[in-house]
Each structure stands twice: as structure tokens, then as C-alpha cells.
Amino acid sequence: MSIDYQEKIPNNVNLAEDRRLQRALEKWQPGYQQWWSELGPTDSHNMDVYLRTAISVEAGGWANYGHVKMPDYRWGIFLAPAEEDRKVNFGTHKGDAAWQEVPGEYRAELRRLIVTQGDTEPASVEQQRHLGLTCPSLYDLRNLFQVNVEEGRHLWAMVYLLHAHFGRDGREEAEEMLERHSGDADKPRILEAFNEDTPDWLSFFMFTYFTDRDGKYQLASLAESSFDPLSRTCRFMLTEEAHHMFVGETGVGRVIQRACEMMVEHKTDDVRKYGGIDLVTIQKYLNFHFSVSIDLFGQEVSTNAANYFTMGLKGRFQETRIDDDHLLKDDAYPVAEIKGDEIIFAEQSALTAVNERLRDDYIRDCQRGVDKWNKIIAEAGIDFELTIPNRAFHRGIGKFSAVKTTPDGNLISDAEWEAQKNKWLPNEEDRQYVTSLMEAVTEPGKYANWIAPPAKGINGQAVNFEYVRFN
Ligand code: BYC
């Protein structure tokens, strides 16, 4: 089914047949547009950007590419096609037909999950809003805006669910999505990682690699939901999410590649002299973004998560491919904990450990990209390996938030942490240095000195294509 872009709100949910819902969403729309113009990408109003827009939700050929004036981007509501006879696949209702409406007894929990998910989407746009002013190339500027418009669309996806299925309190929650702001002292975003700054492009690439990947795992778990509209909307969001992680993986890879070129050319590790970002600094940024992102999986042992699972609201990653009873009443799962001065793994109820299991899936996935980055370094003949820090390092949520560790996971005193932390996390000087490199490069085909050009362009276009036109 292709999507009609003549409608005020493009959609594949037959909005025209539900006038009340359509009116409610059309009432929310101007507030969204105002939010975008105030807190979306700075000074982007006159730019024509080579963006992809969803024109269908079928697996092949769902996206259309073309130059779009930024404020005219059409945010729509798209659900993946319904699966015939879809069933509840886990928890106490396993085997029942999937729900098309919210069960009254789970309303509060479902609403909370949808609001938490929705809140992250505009938050990331707010975090990234000034980056366009210092883009390293038109290619990167276009990728930033692509990520931003799709995060905006993901907010629409959650707002649709709130409006369509939660009545008046759903509409109030949708309003509040535009009232909370990243880093706001009075009304911050819900999850901590979304109140951090994304002040420079190295942070942006790390964020899209590590934090958007949390999005992938959370959306995949919500795609298992017995509440079918949530499942279908998350399935389509995942299609878009893949590009965001690609931007992160290749972005960090290109920064590493440029550092390696400079190291080889000048026979030194200290590429700052030549305007590059040294591998030690890249490792510190990695440590920061990984540790902040694994906080997003919640507590290691969580009764909230166990309840969501038992109720059938939020499953495990690829739930139906797991070979067990999908009830988890008597199963165990190894969970990291502190014993004496060591971190050990101890068996816990698998039901209360579903957050931790998802974190494990995520950590394995993170490692794959880091392996690719290390391959770039090894191919340059350089003896250096980037590593993912231990899960206990620099944590703000869960039991490790009570201790201090080295990146290897050795417990240390507060005094030792204070003495060493500048070696492990970006310090003021590192951040100032990276910031000093951030200057806009807007000539087609030109790339900032600290980053290598991409291996190829977007949608078969050349790397020197005019991805953004300024009017
Ligand atoms: N920050 O039992 P626990 C994305 C709270 S990213 C602050 O472990 P639960 C994207 C928690 O609320 C994906 N507070 O909690 C990426 C609870 O509070 P109460 C976003 C936190 O609920 C890039 C208490 O601590 N989607 O899409 O099992 C760009 C106990 O914790 C945090 C979702 O997150 C935290 N990090 O787990 C754009 C999916 N962690 O009850 C977009 C929906 C925990 O004591 N959310 N707390 O008041 C969830 O499934 C769950 O809310 C969480 C937390 C997994 C996040």
C-alpha cells in the first residue's frame, strides 16, 4: 500500500475513516511543528536536503529519495503490515490472539512504556540541534538531518498510539512530550542519557552507534508486544533505525581511519598536532557513550521488567526464536554482581533478569562494530586496540552505580577514581580540543581534515553530490 502525501498527516492507518482521531492529531500537529522550528535543527529552514521519505511499508522499495525543504518534510504515521492470526508469544496470555485494543488492566504499564519510548525521540533531536552549524561535510549534514527527521517521525509513531488508544490521558501525555526538554532543569527528559549534551560530531557518531543501538534493542523488545499496534509501529521504526546506526558505525570508522592515516604519514601517535583526533581520545569517548547507553537497560534485577514480560507487554530480543517455554517461571539467568571486591556472575530468576539479558544481547552487538574499527587500525599497521569497557564502569543506574571501577572492571576507591578518571573519560581539555576542530565544511565533495570521506555516497550518489542546497 503506498502512502498518500496529499493528506495533512500522511498515514497507512486509515486516518480519514476516524474523524475524531484525525482531528485530535491535527490539533497536536501545529505544536509539533512549532517545537521543530524552535528546538529542531538550528538554522535549517532554508535548506533543501536530500532526504528519504517513507512511501510504503513493504520491505522492498519503501523509501523515496529527493531534495526536500527541511520544514516541509512530511511526518507520517506508518505501521508495518498486520501479521495474520498473530498470537501472544510469551507471558501468562501466551497462545491468545494478539490484542488490537489495550487491556484495561495493563493500561498504566503500556502507557508508561510508550511514553518512555516516545520521550527519547524528540530528546535526541534537541540534543543534536546545533550540530548542523559545524558539519564536516554536506554528506554528514544530510545524514544528521535524516536521523533528525526520522526521530521526529518516531515521536509521531508513539503519539499516534497515545491518541488512538489512551483517550484523554493519552492526549495529555502527547502534549507533555513537547513540554519536557533535554537537559531542562525543571522538565527534563525521562531517561538520563537523553539529558546529556551532544556537543560535537564525535559525540554524535558515538551516540548514533551506542545510544541508537539501545533504541534498536528496546524497539525489538516492544515489537514482540502482544499489543499489536505497538508491535507493528516498532517493526517499521526498526527499518529506519538501521540507517542511524550505520551513520554512527561509519562515522566513528572514518574518524579512526583519518587518525591512522596521520599516524602513518607523520610517524607519531600524537595526531592532534596535525588536526586529527587521536585514538586515545576516541577510546575515552567510546567509554563515555557505552557506559551511558548501558544504563538505558535499567536495573539488573527488575520486577518492572518481570511484570512487563509476564503481562505480555515487552518481550525479549527475538522472543519467538528463543527455545524455552516463554514463561520463565522456573528458569535462571546469570547476572553480574559485586561480591567482596570482585564482579561475579550469579544465577537469578530469568524473569527478573530480562533487562540484563537484553543488555547482554546489546553488548555483543556493540562489539561487532568495535571489531570493525579495530580492523581499520590493524590494516594501517598500527598496534592499538579499542575496547568496550566493563559493564560496571562509570554507571549511573543499577548496582554498579554504587561503586567505582577501572575500564577493566577492577573495583577502586573514590580517591583513585578521582585521580584517574581523566585518563578514562573525555576531560575538559579533550572536549575543548574536539570542539576546536568543529568548523562547517559545506562545499560539495570537501571533508573536514579530521575525518575521512565515506567509502560511498547515499542511494548510489557520489560522495561529492550536493546533498544539501542552501537557499
Ligand atoms: N534513567 O526496574 P527498572 C531510543 C528507573 S532509546 C532514568 O530497571 P524498568 C532512541 C525506572 O524508570 C530506547 N531512570 O526499570 C535512541 C524505574 O523507576 P520507578 C528507549 C531509570 O522500567 C537514540 C526504576 O529506575 N526506549 O529509542 O524495568 C535516539 C527502576 O528501574 C533508568 C525504552 O527505554 C534510566 N536509564 O527499565 C532516539 C523502552 N533506568 O518505577 C531514540 C521503554 C531505570 O522506580 N522503557 N530507571 O519509578 C523501558 O522498557 C524501561 O522504562 C527501561 C527501564 C528499560 C528504560
Short mmCIF file of C-alpha atoms and ligand atoms in Angstrom, two decimals:
data_model
loop_
_atom_site.label_atom_id
_atom_site.label_comp_id
_atom_site.label_asym_id
_atom_site.label_seq_id
_atom_site.Cartn_x
_atom_site.Cartn_y
_atom_site.Cartn_z
CA MET A 1 0.00 0.00 0.00
CA SER A 2 1.57 3.31 -0.98
CA ILE A 3 1.05 6.38 1.15
CA ASP A 4 -0.94 9.44 0.09
CA TYR A 5 1.15 12.57 0.58
CA GLN A 6 -1.77 14.86 -0.27
CA GLU A 7 -3.20 14.22 3.19
CA LYS A 8 -2.42 16.59 6.02
CA ILE A 9 -0.97 13.71 8.00
CA PRO A 10 0.31 11.02 5.61
CA ASN A 11 -0.59 7.61 7.05
CA ASN A 12 -1.39 3.99 6.37
CA VAL A 13 -3.81 3.65 9.29
CA ASN A 14 -6.97 4.86 7.53
CA LEU A 15 -6.97 8.06 9.49
CA ALA A 16 -9.60 9.59 7.18
CA GLU A 17 -12.09 6.99 8.45
CA ASP A 18 -11.68 8.01 12.07
CA ARG A 19 -12.55 11.70 12.09
CA ARG A 20 -12.20 12.14 15.85
CA LEU A 21 -8.73 10.73 15.91
CA GLN A 22 -7.78 12.66 12.80
CA ARG A 23 -8.98 15.91 14.36
CA ALA A 24 -7.12 15.20 17.60
CA LEU A 25 -3.86 14.53 15.74
CA GLU A 26 -4.35 17.57 13.53
CA LYS A 27 -4.72 19.59 16.70
CA TRP A 28 -1.41 18.25 18.00
CA GLN A 29 0.37 18.86 14.68
CA PRO A 30 0.93 22.68 14.94
CA GLY A 31 2.51 22.24 18.39
CA TYR A 32 4.83 19.65 16.91
CA GLN A 33 5.76 21.96 14.04
CA GLN A 34 6.39 24.79 16.44
CA TRP A 35 8.59 22.52 18.55
CA TRP A 36 10.53 21.51 15.41
CA SER A 37 11.08 25.13 14.40
CA GLU A 38 12.18 26.15 17.90
CA LEU A 39 14.12 23.11 19.09
CA GLY A 40 14.79 21.16 15.89
CA PRO A 41 17.94 21.68 13.77
CA THR A 42 19.20 25.27 14.12
CA ASP A 43 19.07 27.48 11.01
CA SER A 44 17.91 24.65 8.73
CA HIS A 45 14.76 26.38 7.49
CA ASN A 46 16.11 27.41 4.12
CA MET A 47 17.95 24.22 3.28
CA ASP A 48 16.96 21.68 0.63
CA VAL A 49 18.14 18.32 1.90
CA TYR A 50 18.44 15.03 0.00
CA LEU A 51 16.20 13.01 2.31
CA ARG A 52 14.48 9.70 2.15
CA THR A 53 10.77 9.65 2.89
CA ALA A 54 8.75 6.52 3.53
CA ILE A 55 6.29 5.97 0.68
CA SER A 56 5.22 2.44 1.57
CA VAL A 57 5.85 -0.02 4.37
CA GLU A 58 6.66 -3.00 2.15
CA ALA A 59 10.12 -4.50 2.63
CA GLY A 60 11.37 -3.61 -0.86
CA GLY A 61 11.31 -0.03 -2.13
CA TRP A 62 9.77 1.68 0.89
CA ALA A 63 11.82 4.83 0.62
CA ASN A 64 11.86 7.70 -1.84
CA TYR A 65 14.93 9.99 -2.10
CA GLY A 66 14.83 13.61 -3.18
CA HIS A 67 15.65 17.16 -2.10
CA VAL A 68 13.14 18.40 0.45
CA LYS A 69 12.93 21.80 2.09
CA MET A 70 13.52 20.96 5.74
CA PRO A 71 10.38 22.42 7.37
CA ASP A 72 8.26 20.88 4.57
CA TYR A 73 9.28 17.33 5.45
CA ARG A 74 6.08 15.29 5.81
CA TRP A 75 5.97 13.37 9.05
CA GLY A 76 3.56 10.49 8.80
CA ILE A 77 2.12 7.53 10.69
CA PHE A 78 3.13 4.14 9.35
CA LEU A 79 2.56 0.70 10.78
CA ALA A 80 4.18 -2.45 9.38
CA PRO A 81 1.64 -4.78 7.73
CA ALA A 82 -0.50 -6.84 10.12
CA GLU A 83 0.57 -10.43 10.57
CA GLU A 84 -2.40 -12.72 10.01
CA ASP A 85 -3.57 -14.54 13.16
CA ARG A 86 -0.77 -13.08 15.24
CA LYS A 87 -0.66 -14.59 18.72
CA VAL A 88 0.61 -13.57 22.13
CA ASN A 89 4.02 -15.26 22.23
CA PHE A 90 5.07 -15.02 25.90
CA GLY A 91 3.80 -14.47 29.42
CA THR A 92 0.57 -15.60 31.05
CA HIS A 93 -1.58 -14.90 27.96
CA LYS A 94 0.64 -16.95 25.65
CA GLY A 95 -1.40 -18.53 22.87
CA ASP A 96 -4.24 -15.96 22.94
CA ALA A 97 -4.90 -13.78 19.90
CA ALA A 98 -2.73 -10.63 19.89
CA TRP A 99 -4.63 -7.60 21.25
CA GLN A 100 -5.90 -4.87 18.96
CA GLU A 101 -7.01 -2.78 21.94
CA VAL A 102 -5.29 -2.02 25.24
CA PRO A 103 -6.43 -4.38 28.01
CA GLY A 104 -7.82 -2.24 30.84
CA GLU A 105 -5.73 -3.96 33.50
CA TYR A 106 -2.43 -3.15 31.70
CA ARG A 107 -3.26 0.34 30.59
CA ALA A 108 -0.95 2.17 33.00
CA GLU A 109 2.06 -0.05 32.25
CA LEU A 110 1.62 0.13 28.49
CA ARG A 111 1.19 3.85 28.58
CA ARG A 112 4.35 4.21 30.61
CA LEU A 113 6.39 2.12 28.14
CA ILE A 114 5.06 4.07 25.17
CA VAL A 115 5.69 7.43 26.87
CA THR A 116 9.24 6.43 27.83
CA GLN A 117 9.97 5.31 24.28
CA GLY A 118 8.33 8.39 22.75
CA ASP A 119 10.16 10.81 25.05
CA THR A 120 13.59 9.73 23.76
CA GLU A 121 12.80 10.64 20.15
CA PRO A 122 12.37 14.43 20.38
CA ALA A 123 15.03 14.41 23.10
CA SER A 124 17.68 13.24 20.64
CA VAL A 125 16.67 15.92 18.13
CA GLU A 126 17.07 18.54 20.87
CA GLN A 127 20.46 17.13 21.85
CA GLN A 128 21.72 17.34 18.27
CA ARG A 129 20.17 20.61 17.21
CA HIS A 130 23.34 22.73 16.92
CA LEU A 131 25.47 20.16 15.11
CA GLY A 132 24.45 21.33 11.62
CA LEU A 133 26.40 24.54 12.23
CA THR A 134 29.68 22.60 12.33
CA CYS A 135 29.09 19.78 9.84
CA PRO A 136 32.26 18.14 8.48
CA SER A 137 30.67 17.82 5.01
CA LEU A 138 27.37 18.06 3.13
CA TYR A 139 27.18 14.26 3.21
CA ASP A 140 27.32 14.31 7.02
CA LEU A 141 24.92 17.24 7.27
CA ARG A 142 22.41 15.29 5.22
CA ASN A 143 22.83 12.22 7.42
CA LEU A 144 22.32 14.29 10.57
CA PHE A 145 19.07 15.73 9.20
CA GLN A 146 17.92 12.30 8.01
CA VAL A 147 18.37 10.97 11.53
CA ASN A 148 16.60 14.02 12.98
CA VAL A 149 13.52 13.88 10.74
CA GLU A 150 13.12 10.17 11.41
CA GLU A 151 13.40 10.64 15.17
CA GLY A 152 10.65 13.22 14.71
CA ARG A 153 8.61 10.60 12.86
CA HIS A 154 9.22 8.13 15.67
CA LEU A 155 7.68 10.63 18.05
CA TRP A 156 4.66 10.72 15.73
CA ALA A 157 4.53 6.93 15.89
CA MET A 158 4.21 6.95 19.70
CA VAL A 159 1.86 9.94 19.73
CA TYR A 160 -0.43 8.10 17.33
CA LEU A 161 -0.63 5.16 19.77
CA LEU A 162 -1.35 7.51 22.68
CA HIS A 163 -4.09 9.35 20.78
CA ALA A 164 -5.65 6.27 19.22
CA HIS A 165 -5.68 4.03 22.29
CA PHE A 166 -5.41 6.04 25.52
CA GLY A 167 -8.12 8.69 25.31
CA ARG A 168 -7.74 11.91 27.23
CA ASP A 169 -4.69 10.91 29.27
CA GLY A 170 -3.01 9.76 26.04
CA ARG A 171 -3.58 13.22 24.57
CA GLU A 172 -2.17 14.83 27.70
CA GLU A 173 0.92 12.64 27.52
CA ALA A 174 1.35 13.66 23.86
CA GLU A 175 1.31 17.33 24.91
CA GLU A 176 3.89 16.68 27.59
CA MET A 177 6.25 15.13 25.03
CA LEU A 178 6.67 18.67 23.67
CA GLU A 179 6.94 20.24 27.11
CA ARG A 180 9.81 18.20 28.57
CA HIS A 181 13.17 19.16 27.05
CA SER A 182 16.61 17.61 27.05
CA GLY A 183 18.66 18.98 29.94
CA ASP A 184 15.84 21.24 31.20
CA ALA A 185 16.27 21.84 34.94
CA ASP A 186 12.51 21.78 35.64
CA LYS A 187 11.18 19.43 32.97
CA PRO A 188 13.97 17.12 31.84
CA ARG A 189 13.60 14.14 29.52
CA ILE A 190 12.76 10.88 31.30
CA LEU A 191 15.92 8.81 30.76
CA GLU A 192 19.24 10.25 31.83
CA ALA A 193 21.24 9.64 28.62
CA PHE A 194 18.82 11.97 26.85
CA ASN A 195 19.69 14.87 29.11
CA GLU A 196 23.39 14.76 28.19
CA ASP A 197 24.78 17.19 25.59
CA THR A 198 25.76 16.01 22.11
CA PRO A 199 28.17 18.91 21.64
CA ASP A 200 30.37 17.74 18.76
CA TRP A 201 30.37 15.32 15.84
CA LEU A 202 32.50 12.66 17.52
CA SER A 203 29.83 12.57 20.25
CA PHE A 204 27.13 12.41 17.57
CA PHE A 205 28.72 9.40 15.87
CA MET A 206 29.22 7.66 19.23
CA PHE A 207 25.62 8.47 20.17
CA THR A 208 24.22 7.05 16.92
CA TYR A 209 26.40 3.96 17.31
CA PHE A 210 25.75 3.24 21.00
CA THR A 211 22.57 5.04 22.03
CA ASP A 212 20.58 4.45 18.85
CA ARG A 213 21.53 0.80 19.28
CA ASP A 214 19.74 0.82 22.63
CA GLY A 215 16.81 2.06 20.55
CA LYS A 216 17.18 -0.98 18.31
CA TYR A 217 17.04 -3.40 21.25
CA GLN A 218 14.21 -1.63 23.06
CA LEU A 219 12.16 -1.36 19.87
CA ALA A 220 12.83 -5.01 19.05
CA SER A 221 11.55 -6.00 22.52
CA LEU A 222 8.47 -3.80 22.11
CA ALA A 223 7.95 -5.28 18.63
CA GLU A 224 7.29 -8.57 20.45
CA SER A 225 4.43 -6.94 22.38
CA SER A 226 1.03 -8.62 22.48
CA PHE A 227 -0.47 -5.17 21.89
CA ASP A 228 -0.41 -5.47 18.12
CA PRO A 229 -0.44 -1.76 17.13
CA LEU A 230 2.69 -1.23 19.27
CA SER A 231 4.35 -4.23 17.69
CA ARG A 232 3.56 -3.06 14.16
CA THR A 233 4.72 0.50 14.71
CA CYS A 234 8.00 -0.65 16.28
CA ARG A 235 8.64 -3.05 13.42
CA PHE A 236 8.53 -0.22 10.92
CA MET A 237 10.63 2.07 13.14
CA LEU A 238 13.36 -0.58 13.18
CA THR A 239 13.66 -0.34 9.39
CA GLU A 240 14.55 3.35 9.74
CA GLU A 241 16.74 2.84 12.81
CA ALA A 242 19.27 0.73 10.85
CA HIS A 243 20.50 3.80 8.95
CA HIS A 244 21.09 5.71 12.20
CA MET A 245 23.45 3.04 13.48
CA PHE A 246 25.15 2.93 10.07
CA VAL A 247 25.83 6.68 10.43
CA GLY A 248 27.43 6.00 13.82
CA GLU A 249 29.48 2.99 12.81
CA THR A 250 30.85 4.52 9.61
CA GLY A 251 31.26 7.95 11.24
CA VAL A 252 33.48 6.65 14.04
CA GLY A 253 35.24 4.41 11.49
CA ARG A 254 36.08 7.43 9.31
CA VAL A 255 37.47 9.39 12.28
CA ILE A 256 39.65 6.39 13.12
CA GLN A 257 40.74 5.99 9.52
CA ARG A 258 41.84 9.62 9.34
CA ALA A 259 43.73 9.31 12.63
CA CYS A 260 45.52 6.23 11.30
CA GLU A 261 46.45 7.98 8.04
CA MET A 262 48.01 10.80 10.03
CA MET A 263 49.82 8.38 12.38
CA VAL A 264 51.37 6.57 9.44
CA GLU A 265 52.23 9.69 7.50
CA HIS A 266 53.82 11.54 10.41
CA LYS A 267 55.09 8.50 12.32
CA THR A 268 53.51 9.65 15.58
CA ASP A 269 50.61 8.79 17.89
CA ASP A 270 50.07 12.46 18.61
CA VAL A 271 47.89 13.37 15.64
CA ARG A 272 46.48 16.40 17.41
CA LYS A 273 49.47 18.31 16.05
CA TYR A 274 48.06 17.66 12.59
CA GLY A 275 44.42 18.36 13.44
CA GLY A 276 43.34 14.73 13.87
CA ILE A 277 41.56 13.01 16.76
CA ASP A 278 43.97 10.60 18.45
CA LEU A 279 42.94 7.03 19.23
CA VAL A 280 43.27 7.58 22.99
CA THR A 281 40.66 10.34 22.81
CA ILE A 282 38.40 8.14 20.67
CA GLN A 283 38.67 5.41 23.34
CA LYS A 284 37.60 7.91 26.02
CA TYR A 285 34.54 8.96 24.03
CA LEU A 286 33.73 5.30 23.47
CA ASN A 287 33.97 4.65 27.24
CA PHE A 288 31.62 7.52 27.94
CA HIS A 289 28.94 6.71 25.38
CA PHE A 290 28.94 2.98 26.02
CA SER A 291 28.58 3.39 29.78
CA VAL A 292 25.82 5.99 29.50
CA SER A 293 23.98 3.80 26.96
CA ILE A 294 24.02 0.60 29.01
CA ASP A 295 22.31 2.50 31.82
CA LEU A 296 19.32 2.67 29.48
CA PHE A 297 18.57 -1.01 30.06
CA GLY A 298 17.53 -0.34 33.67
CA GLN A 299 18.32 -2.34 36.81
CA GLU A 300 19.98 -5.76 36.50
CA VAL A 301 17.22 -7.34 38.55
CA SER A 302 13.91 -5.65 37.80
CA THR A 303 10.42 -6.50 38.94
CA ASN A 304 9.10 -3.88 36.47
CA ALA A 305 10.69 -5.83 33.63
CA ALA A 306 9.41 -9.15 35.02
CA ASN A 307 5.89 -7.72 35.17
CA TYR A 308 6.06 -6.33 31.63
CA PHE A 309 7.12 -9.78 30.46
CA THR A 310 4.51 -11.74 32.38
CA MET A 311 1.78 -9.36 31.24
CA GLY A 312 2.92 -9.83 27.63
CA LEU A 313 3.77 -6.16 27.08
CA LYS A 314 7.51 -6.28 26.36
CA GLY A 315 9.39 -9.42 25.31
CA ARG A 316 12.99 -10.42 24.92
CA PHE A 317 15.09 -9.77 21.81
CA GLN A 318 13.78 -12.10 19.07
CA GLU A 319 11.47 -13.77 21.59
CA THR A 320 9.99 -16.31 19.20
CA ARG A 321 13.42 -17.60 18.18
CA ILE A 322 14.33 -18.47 21.78
CA ASP A 323 13.94 -22.15 22.61
CA ASP A 324 12.18 -22.18 26.01
CA ASP A 325 8.66 -22.05 27.43
CA HIS A 326 8.42 -18.21 27.15
CA LEU A 327 7.03 -18.08 30.68
CA LEU A 328 10.34 -18.16 32.57
CA LYS A 329 8.78 -19.19 35.87
CA ASP A 330 11.47 -21.69 36.83
CA ASP A 331 14.39 -20.55 34.66
CA ALA A 332 17.63 -18.93 35.78
CA TYR A 333 19.93 -16.42 34.11
CA PRO A 334 23.48 -15.36 35.11
CA VAL A 335 23.56 -11.74 36.28
CA ALA A 336 26.66 -9.69 37.13
CA GLU A 337 27.00 -8.56 40.74
CA ILE A 338 29.58 -7.40 43.25
CA LYS A 339 30.94 -9.95 45.70
CA GLY A 340 33.62 -8.69 48.05
CA ASP A 341 35.98 -6.79 45.79
CA GLU A 342 35.12 -8.74 42.67
CA ILE A 343 32.47 -8.75 39.96
CA ILE A 344 30.97 -12.20 39.54
CA PHE A 345 28.04 -13.72 37.68
CA ALA A 346 25.34 -15.36 39.83
CA GLU A 347 22.16 -17.13 38.76
CA GLN A 348 18.98 -15.12 39.21
CA SER A 349 15.38 -15.71 38.21
CA ALA A 350 15.31 -15.36 34.41
CA LEU A 351 12.08 -13.43 34.75
CA THR A 352 13.56 -10.61 36.79
CA ALA A 353 16.71 -10.69 34.64
CA VAL A 354 15.14 -9.77 31.28
CA ASN A 355 16.65 -6.26 31.34
CA GLU A 356 20.08 -7.79 31.94
CA ARG A 357 19.61 -10.34 29.18
CA LEU A 358 18.75 -7.54 26.76
CA ARG A 359 21.85 -5.64 27.92
CA ASP A 360 23.92 -8.77 27.16
CA ASP A 361 22.44 -9.01 23.64
CA TYR A 362 23.24 -5.33 23.17
CA ILE A 363 26.83 -5.60 24.41
CA ARG A 364 27.53 -8.46 21.99
CA ASP A 365 26.15 -6.38 19.14
CA CYS A 366 28.27 -3.34 20.15
CA GLN A 367 31.40 -5.47 19.99
CA ARG A 368 30.87 -6.24 16.29
CA GLY A 369 31.35 -2.61 15.25
CA VAL A 370 34.32 -2.20 17.57
CA ASP A 371 35.92 -5.22 15.86
CA LYS A 372 35.46 -3.46 12.51
CA TRP A 373 37.06 -0.30 13.87
CA ASN A 374 40.00 -2.36 15.13
CA LYS A 375 40.37 -3.85 11.67
CA ILE A 376 40.85 -0.33 10.25
CA ILE A 377 43.61 0.24 12.82
CA ALA A 378 45.26 -3.14 12.19
CA GLU A 379 45.17 -2.65 8.41
CA ALA A 380 47.05 0.61 8.87
CA GLY A 381 49.76 -1.45 10.65
CA ILE A 382 49.13 0.23 14.00
CA ASP A 383 49.41 -1.63 17.27
CA PHE A 384 46.35 -0.34 19.18
CA GLU A 385 43.03 -1.89 20.08
CA LEU A 386 39.83 -0.13 21.07
CA THR A 387 37.92 -1.95 23.79
CA ILE A 388 34.46 -1.84 25.27
CA PRO A 389 34.71 -1.10 28.99
CA ASN A 390 33.43 -3.48 31.62
CA ARG A 391 29.70 -3.15 32.30
CA ALA A 392 30.47 -1.94 35.83
CA PHE A 393 32.47 1.08 34.61
CA HIS A 394 31.00 4.59 35.11
CA ARG A 395 27.44 3.51 35.77
CA GLY A 396 24.58 5.69 36.95
CA ILE A 397 21.82 3.06 37.14
CA GLY A 398 21.81 -0.39 38.77
CA LYS A 399 24.04 -1.91 41.42
CA PHE A 400 27.31 -0.77 39.85
CA SER A 401 26.28 2.84 40.29
CA ALA A 402 27.32 2.40 43.94
CA VAL A 403 30.95 1.56 43.11
CA LYS A 404 33.88 2.90 41.13
CA THR A 405 35.85 0.70 38.75
CA THR A 406 38.57 0.90 36.13
CA PRO A 407 37.50 0.32 32.50
CA ASP A 408 38.62 -3.31 33.05
CA GLY A 409 36.15 -3.66 35.89
CA ASN A 410 38.56 -3.61 38.86
CA LEU A 411 36.96 -2.01 41.89
CA ILE A 412 38.80 1.10 43.07
CA SER A 413 38.39 3.72 45.79
CA ASP A 414 36.71 7.06 45.23
CA ALA A 415 40.11 8.73 45.65
CA GLU A 416 41.67 6.56 42.97
CA TRP A 417 38.72 7.23 40.66
CA GLU A 418 39.16 10.97 41.11
CA ALA A 419 42.87 10.65 40.41
CA GLN A 420 42.44 8.55 37.26
CA LYS A 421 39.09 9.41 35.66
CA ASN A 422 40.61 11.98 33.30
CA LYS A 423 42.52 9.13 31.67
CA TRP A 424 39.36 7.13 31.02
CA LEU A 425 36.69 9.66 30.15
CA PRO A 426 36.85 12.79 27.99
CA ASN A 427 38.16 15.58 30.21
CA GLU A 428 37.75 19.31 29.75
CA GLU A 429 40.88 19.56 27.61
CA ASP A 430 39.79 16.67 25.35
CA ARG A 431 36.38 18.20 24.84
CA GLN A 432 37.86 21.61 24.13
CA TYR A 433 40.24 20.10 21.59
CA VAL A 434 37.49 18.17 19.78
CA THR A 435 35.28 21.29 19.84
CA SER A 436 38.12 23.34 18.35
CA LEU A 437 38.04 21.11 15.25
CA MET A 438 34.35 21.62 14.63
CA GLU A 439 34.05 24.02 11.71
CA ALA A 440 31.48 23.76 8.95
CA VAL A 441 32.64 22.38 5.62
CA THR A 442 29.87 22.97 3.08
CA GLU A 443 31.50 22.67 -0.34
CA PRO A 444 30.30 19.54 -2.18
CA GLY A 445 32.96 16.83 -2.09
CA LYS A 446 35.05 18.53 0.64
CA TYR A 447 35.55 16.88 4.04
CA ALA A 448 36.94 18.27 7.29
CA ASN A 449 40.56 17.34 7.92
CA TRP A 450 39.77 15.19 10.99
CA ILE A 451 37.50 12.73 9.16
CA ALA A 452 37.99 10.55 6.06
CA PRO A 453 35.40 10.76 3.26
CA PRO A 454 32.87 7.89 3.21
CA ALA A 455 33.51 4.84 1.04
CA LYS A 456 30.36 5.62 -0.94
CA GLY A 457 27.51 8.11 -1.09
CA ILE A 458 23.84 7.82 -0.20
CA ASN A 459 21.43 5.95 -2.50
CA GLY A 460 24.09 5.42 -5.17
CA GLN A 461 25.00 9.12 -5.32
CA ALA A 462 28.65 10.23 -5.46
CA VAL A 463 30.48 11.39 -2.32
CA ASN A 464 30.72 14.86 -3.89
CA PHE A 465 26.97 15.07 -4.61
CA GLU A 466 25.25 18.26 -3.43
CA TYR A 467 23.41 16.56 -0.56
CA VAL A 468 22.28 19.89 0.86
CA ARG A 469 21.46 23.06 -1.06
CA PHE A 470 21.43 26.42 0.72
CA ASN A 471 18.88 28.98 -0.39
N1 BYC B 1 17.20 6.69 33.57
O1 BYC B 1 13.12 -1.71 37.27
P1 BYC B 1 13.95 -0.78 36.46
C1 BYC B 1 15.73 5.13 21.65
C2 BYC B 1 14.11 3.92 36.64
S1 BYC B 1 16.36 4.56 23.11
C3 BYC B 1 16.32 7.11 34.50
O2 BYC B 1 15.15 -1.32 35.85
P2 BYC B 1 12.47 -0.70 34.07
C4 BYC B 1 16.47 6.19 20.94
C5 BYC B 1 12.86 3.20 36.18
O3 BYC B 1 12.01 4.06 35.43
C6 BYC B 1 15.17 3.39 23.70
N2 BYC B 1 15.56 6.27 35.25
O4 BYC B 1 13.06 -0.11 35.36
C7 BYC B 1 17.83 6.18 20.89
C8 BYC B 1 12.25 2.76 37.48
O5 BYC B 1 11.55 3.84 38.07
P3 BYC B 1 10.41 3.59 39.20
C9 BYC B 1 14.08 3.99 24.58
C10 BYC B 1 15.69 4.95 35.03
O6 BYC B 1 11.24 0.09 33.89
C11 BYC B 1 18.51 7.21 20.25
C12 BYC B 1 13.45 2.48 38.36
O7 BYC B 1 14.53 3.21 37.78
N3 BYC B 1 13.06 3.02 24.86
O8 BYC B 1 14.72 4.67 21.22
O9 BYC B 1 12.44 -2.17 34.03
C13 BYC B 1 17.81 8.24 19.65
C14 BYC B 1 13.72 1.01 38.46
O10 BYC B 1 14.33 0.51 37.26
C15 BYC B 1 16.59 4.44 34.09
C16 BYC B 1 12.87 2.43 26.06
O11 BYC B 1 13.55 2.71 27.01
C17 BYC B 1 17.36 5.37 33.33
N4 BYC B 1 18.25 4.95 32.42
O12 BYC B 1 13.58 -0.35 32.98
C18 BYC B 1 16.42 8.24 19.71
C19 BYC B 1 11.79 1.39 26.13
N5 BYC B 1 16.52 3.10 34.12
O13 BYC B 1 9.48 2.54 38.66
C20 BYC B 1 15.74 7.21 20.35
C21 BYC B 1 10.78 1.63 27.18
C22 BYC B 1 15.62 2.77 35.05
O14 BYC B 1 11.14 3.16 40.41
N6 BYC B 1 11.34 1.68 28.52
N7 BYC B 1 15.12 3.87 35.60
O15 BYC B 1 9.79 4.96 39.32
C23 BYC B 1 11.57 0.59 29.31
O16 BYC B 1 11.38 -0.54 28.90
C24 BYC B 1 12.02 0.82 30.72
O17 BYC B 1 11.48 2.02 31.15
C25 BYC B 1 13.55 0.84 30.93
C26 BYC B 1 13.82 0.86 32.45
C27 BYC B 1 14.19 -0.36 30.28
C28 BYC B 1 14.17 2.11 30.35
#
